[in-house]
Amino acid sequence: KKTTGWIFIIIGCLCTHTTNTHFSSNNFYVQMAAAALPVLETSGGSIIVVSSVAGKLASPFVALYTATKFAMNDFFGALQNELALKKSNVSVSILILGLIDTESAMNKIRGYAMMTTYPASETALSIIKAGVTRQREAYYPWFHYFTCLINNIFPFMKGILLSGLSAEYTVCTKTSA
């Protein structure tokens, strides 16, 4: 019997400062997705993975966070490919987010990076849009697509850009227009 309607599973990453917790959290999301696949198959549902640009670009001062995001991106990217080969009606959308203006994010990067932050409400809308339209990969803000693309084409550029930086930066906040 086929169930109608959409079932969404939104997967994020709760990060702390311990290696075990980082990878245990990600393992939980992998197990949750695997357990939900039979239901998602019958409903034509979606898995929405909330990730970070840090999972595409190795970033200084957040090596553990970056490693867990790379692992999540690659696991769910492989799952996308497996589901496509099986001609499954389950979609997997991976959202690559920039720095979102949340208290948690601000506390973690304060004093380490000069980056523009983006409103959580706009971010949430982009996550919903990507899931509903079943995009394989989406970026918010959109220009991070080009940031990642340029990094893949010219990986040596990151070293050049980082060579002139230090850890003495402040965070700039972008407000909704």
mmCIF file of C-alpha atoms in Angstrom:
data_model
loop_
_atom_site.group_PDB
_atom_site.id
_atom_site.type_symbol
_atom_site.label_atom_id
_atom_site.label_comp_id
_atom_site.label_asym_id
_atom_site.label_seq_id
_atom_site.Cartn_x
_atom_site.Cartn_y
_atom_site.Cartn_z
ATOM 1 C CA LYS A 1 0.000 0.000 0.000
ATOM 2 C CA LYS A 2 1.415 3.359 -1.032
ATOM 3 C CA THR A 3 1.200 6.224 1.431
ATOM 4 C CA THR A 4 0.483 9.665 0.033
ATOM 5 C CA GLY A 5 2.047 12.906 1.096
ATOM 6 C CA TRP A 6 5.527 13.986 1.970
ATOM 7 C CA ILE A 7 7.710 12.837 4.781
ATOM 8 C CA PHE A 8 10.728 14.984 5.463
ATOM 9 C CA ILE A 9 13.653 14.130 7.665
ATOM 10 C CA ILE A 10 15.846 17.087 8.436
ATOM 11 C CA ILE A 11 19.351 16.175 9.483
ATOM 12 C CA GLY A 12 21.724 18.632 11.082
ATOM 13 C CA CYS A 13 24.834 18.365 13.183
ATOM 14 C CA LEU A 14 24.962 19.213 16.860
ATOM 15 C CA CYS A 15 28.554 20.074 17.562
ATOM 16 C CA THR A 16 30.482 20.194 20.803
ATOM 17 C CA HIS A 17 34.164 20.242 21.558
ATOM 18 C CA THR A 18 34.780 16.511 21.869
ATOM 19 C CA THR A 19 35.675 14.194 19.032
ATOM 20 C CA ASN A 20 33.471 11.404 20.298
ATOM 21 C CA THR A 21 30.398 13.620 20.438
ATOM 22 C CA HIS A 22 31.000 15.047 16.960
ATOM 23 C CA PHE A 23 31.179 11.678 15.287
ATOM 24 C CA SER A 24 28.524 10.078 17.522
ATOM 25 C CA SER A 25 26.047 12.798 16.511
ATOM 26 C CA ASN A 26 26.744 12.162 12.842
ATOM 27 C CA ASN A 27 26.447 8.400 13.328
ATOM 28 C CA PHE A 28 23.006 8.974 14.851
ATOM 29 C CA TYR A 29 21.885 10.877 11.733
ATOM 30 C CA VAL A 30 23.166 8.108 9.472
ATOM 31 C CA GLN A 31 21.300 5.484 11.509
ATOM 32 C CA MET A 32 18.141 7.611 11.549
ATOM 33 C CA ALA A 33 18.209 8.008 7.759
ATOM 34 C CA ALA A 34 18.792 4.272 7.248
ATOM 35 C CA ALA A 35 15.908 3.387 9.572
ATOM 36 C CA ALA A 36 13.568 5.833 7.814
ATOM 37 C CA LEU A 37 14.356 4.719 4.246
ATOM 38 C CA PRO A 38 11.594 2.067 4.015
ATOM 39 C CA VAL A 39 8.942 4.614 5.046
ATOM 40 C CA LEU A 40 10.439 7.237 2.766
ATOM 41 C CA GLU A 41 10.363 4.755 -0.139
ATOM 42 C CA THR A 42 6.630 4.163 0.242
ATOM 43 C CA SER A 43 5.821 7.856 0.641
ATOM 44 C CA GLY A 44 8.253 9.340 -1.874
ATOM 45 C CA GLY A 45 9.681 11.383 0.962
ATOM 46 C CA SER A 46 12.810 13.434 1.331
ATOM 47 C CA ILE A 47 15.887 13.599 3.496
ATOM 48 C CA ILE A 48 17.130 17.136 4.047
ATOM 49 C CA VAL A 49 20.710 17.378 5.269
ATOM 50 C CA VAL A 50 21.698 20.692 6.833
ATOM 51 C CA SER A 51 25.425 21.071 6.367
ATOM 52 C CA SER A 52 27.968 23.846 6.191
ATOM 53 C CA VAL A 53 30.375 25.430 3.767
ATOM 54 C CA ALA A 54 32.959 24.170 6.283
ATOM 55 C CA GLY A 55 32.175 20.697 4.916
ATOM 56 C CA LYS A 56 33.360 21.825 1.494
ATOM 57 C CA LEU A 57 36.285 24.041 2.490
ATOM 58 C CA ALA A 58 38.723 22.973 5.197
ATOM 59 C CA SER A 59 38.585 25.911 7.580
ATOM 60 C CA PRO A 60 41.124 26.980 10.221
ATOM 61 C CA PHE A 61 40.257 26.773 13.935
ATOM 62 C CA VAL A 62 37.336 24.374 13.350
ATOM 63 C CA ALA A 63 39.103 21.241 12.116
ATOM 64 C CA LEU A 64 36.885 18.803 13.999
ATOM 65 C CA TYR A 65 33.682 20.544 12.894
ATOM 66 C CA THR A 66 34.983 20.613 9.314
ATOM 67 C CA ALA A 67 35.828 16.898 9.398
ATOM 68 C CA THR A 68 32.343 15.948 10.588
ATOM 69 C CA LYS A 69 30.707 18.086 7.908
ATOM 70 C CA PHE A 70 32.903 16.545 5.185
ATOM 71 C CA ALA A 71 31.857 13.098 6.448
ATOM 72 C CA MET A 72 28.150 14.009 6.430
ATOM 73 C CA ASN A 73 28.333 15.541 2.949
ATOM 74 C CA ASP A 74 30.094 12.509 1.507
ATOM 75 C CA PHE A 75 27.867 9.936 3.214
ATOM 76 C CA PHE A 76 24.664 11.589 2.037
ATOM 77 C CA GLY A 77 26.184 12.287 -1.393
ATOM 78 C CA ALA A 78 26.900 8.558 -1.712
ATOM 79 C CA LEU A 79 23.346 7.806 -0.538
ATOM 80 C CA GLN A 80 22.001 10.141 -3.245
ATOM 81 C CA ASN A 81 23.935 8.162 -5.850
ATOM 82 C CA GLU A 82 22.773 4.787 -4.503
ATOM 83 C CA LEU A 83 19.148 5.920 -4.502
ATOM 84 C CA ALA A 84 19.503 7.241 -8.063
ATOM 85 C CA LEU A 85 20.965 3.915 -9.256
ATOM 86 C CA LYS A 86 18.028 2.099 -7.638
ATOM 87 C CA LYS A 87 15.627 4.555 -9.327
ATOM 88 C CA SER A 88 14.266 5.357 -5.873
ATOM 89 C CA ASN A 89 11.636 8.043 -5.381
ATOM 90 C CA VAL A 90 13.397 9.252 -2.210
ATOM 91 C CA SER A 91 15.228 12.537 -2.588
ATOM 92 C CA VAL A 92 18.234 13.664 -0.578
ATOM 93 C CA SER A 93 18.862 17.409 -0.458
ATOM 94 C CA ILE A 94 22.160 18.601 0.996
ATOM 95 C CA LEU A 95 22.131 22.235 2.098
ATOM 96 C CA ILE A 96 25.485 23.981 2.292
ATOM 97 C CA LEU A 97 25.076 26.957 4.597
ATOM 98 C CA GLY A 98 27.307 29.888 5.311
ATOM 99 C CA LEU A 99 27.562 31.466 8.737
ATOM 100 C CA ILE A 100 24.069 31.846 10.164
ATOM 101 C CA ASP A 101 23.312 34.503 12.753
ATOM 102 C CA THR A 102 22.556 32.279 15.724
ATOM 103 C CA GLU A 103 23.844 32.696 19.255
ATOM 104 C CA SER A 104 25.574 29.319 19.127
ATOM 105 C CA ALA A 105 27.454 30.147 15.926
ATOM 106 C CA MET A 106 28.466 33.592 17.157
ATOM 107 C CA ASN A 107 29.853 32.192 20.411
ATOM 108 C CA LYS A 108 31.964 29.625 18.564
ATOM 109 C CA ILE A 109 33.640 31.992 16.113
ATOM 110 C CA ARG A 110 33.919 35.202 18.101
ATOM 111 C CA GLY A 111 37.492 36.429 17.899
ATOM 112 C CA TYR A 112 38.494 33.939 15.206
ATOM 113 C CA ALA A 113 36.899 34.990 11.947
ATOM 114 C CA MET A 114 35.721 38.023 10.040
ATOM 115 C CA MET A 115 32.675 36.787 8.204
ATOM 116 C CA THR A 116 29.275 38.136 7.341
ATOM 117 C CA THR A 117 26.417 36.311 9.029
ATOM 118 C CA TYR A 118 23.003 35.671 7.492
ATOM 119 C CA PRO A 119 19.550 35.719 9.119
ATOM 120 C CA ALA A 120 18.254 32.424 10.474
ATOM 121 C CA SER A 121 14.746 33.061 9.079
ATOM 122 C CA GLU A 122 16.029 33.433 5.499
ATOM 123 C CA THR A 123 18.182 30.358 5.998
ATOM 124 C CA ALA A 124 15.180 28.326 7.167
ATOM 125 C CA LEU A 125 13.232 29.381 4.077
ATOM 126 C CA SER A 126 16.079 28.291 1.790
ATOM 127 C CA ILE A 127 16.191 24.895 3.544
ATOM 128 C CA ILE A 128 12.455 24.389 3.033
ATOM 129 C CA LYS A 129 12.611 25.471 -0.634
ATOM 130 C CA ALA A 130 15.471 23.090 -1.398
ATOM 131 C CA GLY A 131 13.663 20.183 0.259
ATOM 132 C CA VAL A 132 10.313 20.819 -1.413
ATOM 133 C CA THR A 133 11.913 21.224 -4.848
ATOM 134 C CA ARG A 134 14.061 18.124 -4.208
ATOM 135 C CA GLN A 135 17.355 19.817 -5.070
ATOM 136 C CA ARG A 136 20.374 17.530 -4.740
ATOM 137 C CA GLU A 137 22.518 20.336 -3.369
ATOM 138 C CA ALA A 138 21.721 23.939 -2.521
ATOM 139 C CA TYR A 139 23.752 26.802 -1.107
ATOM 140 C CA TYR A 140 22.738 29.635 1.196
ATOM 141 C CA PRO A 141 23.781 32.276 0.634
ATOM 142 C CA TRP A 142 23.886 31.377 -3.062
ATOM 143 C CA PHE A 143 27.406 32.698 -3.710
ATOM 144 C CA HIS A 144 28.935 29.919 -1.615
ATOM 145 C CA TYR A 145 28.371 27.713 -4.658
ATOM 146 C CA PHE A 146 31.009 29.770 -6.453
ATOM 147 C CA THR A 147 33.259 29.859 -3.383
ATOM 148 C CA CYS A 148 33.290 26.045 -3.356
ATOM 149 C CA LEU A 149 33.627 25.797 -7.135
ATOM 150 C CA ILE A 150 36.637 28.129 -7.185
ATOM 151 C CA ASN A 151 38.206 26.186 -4.303
ATOM 152 C CA ASN A 152 37.841 22.959 -6.297
ATOM 153 C CA ILE A 153 39.320 24.460 -9.460
ATOM 154 C CA PHE A 154 42.088 26.495 -7.788
ATOM 155 C CA PRO A 155 42.859 24.806 -4.437
ATOM 156 C CA PHE A 156 46.141 26.702 -4.059
ATOM 157 C CA MET A 157 44.228 30.006 -3.747
ATOM 158 C CA LYS A 158 43.132 29.204 -0.193
ATOM 159 C CA GLY A 159 46.743 29.066 0.970
ATOM 160 C CA ILE A 160 47.455 32.413 -0.629
ATOM 161 C CA LEU A 161 44.386 34.013 0.965
ATOM 162 C CA LEU A 162 45.036 32.530 4.408
ATOM 163 C CA SER A 163 48.706 33.533 4.444
ATOM 164 C CA GLY A 164 47.832 37.168 5.172
ATOM 165 C CA LEU A 165 45.233 36.493 7.867
ATOM 166 C CA SER A 166 45.421 36.128 11.619
ATOM 167 C CA ALA A 167 42.962 35.096 14.317
ATOM 168 C CA GLU A 168 42.274 38.719 15.283
ATOM 169 C CA TYR A 169 38.969 39.357 13.479
ATOM 170 C CA THR A 170 35.439 40.410 14.308
ATOM 171 C CA VAL A 171 32.118 39.148 13.023
ATOM 172 C CA CYS A 172 29.936 41.317 10.791
ATOM 173 C CA THR A 173 26.175 40.735 10.847
ATOM 174 C CA LYS A 174 23.931 41.124 7.797
ATOM 175 C CA THR A 175 20.334 42.057 8.515
ATOM 176 C CA SER A 176 17.323 41.229 6.373
ATOM 177 C CA ALA A 177 16.372 43.912 3.909
#
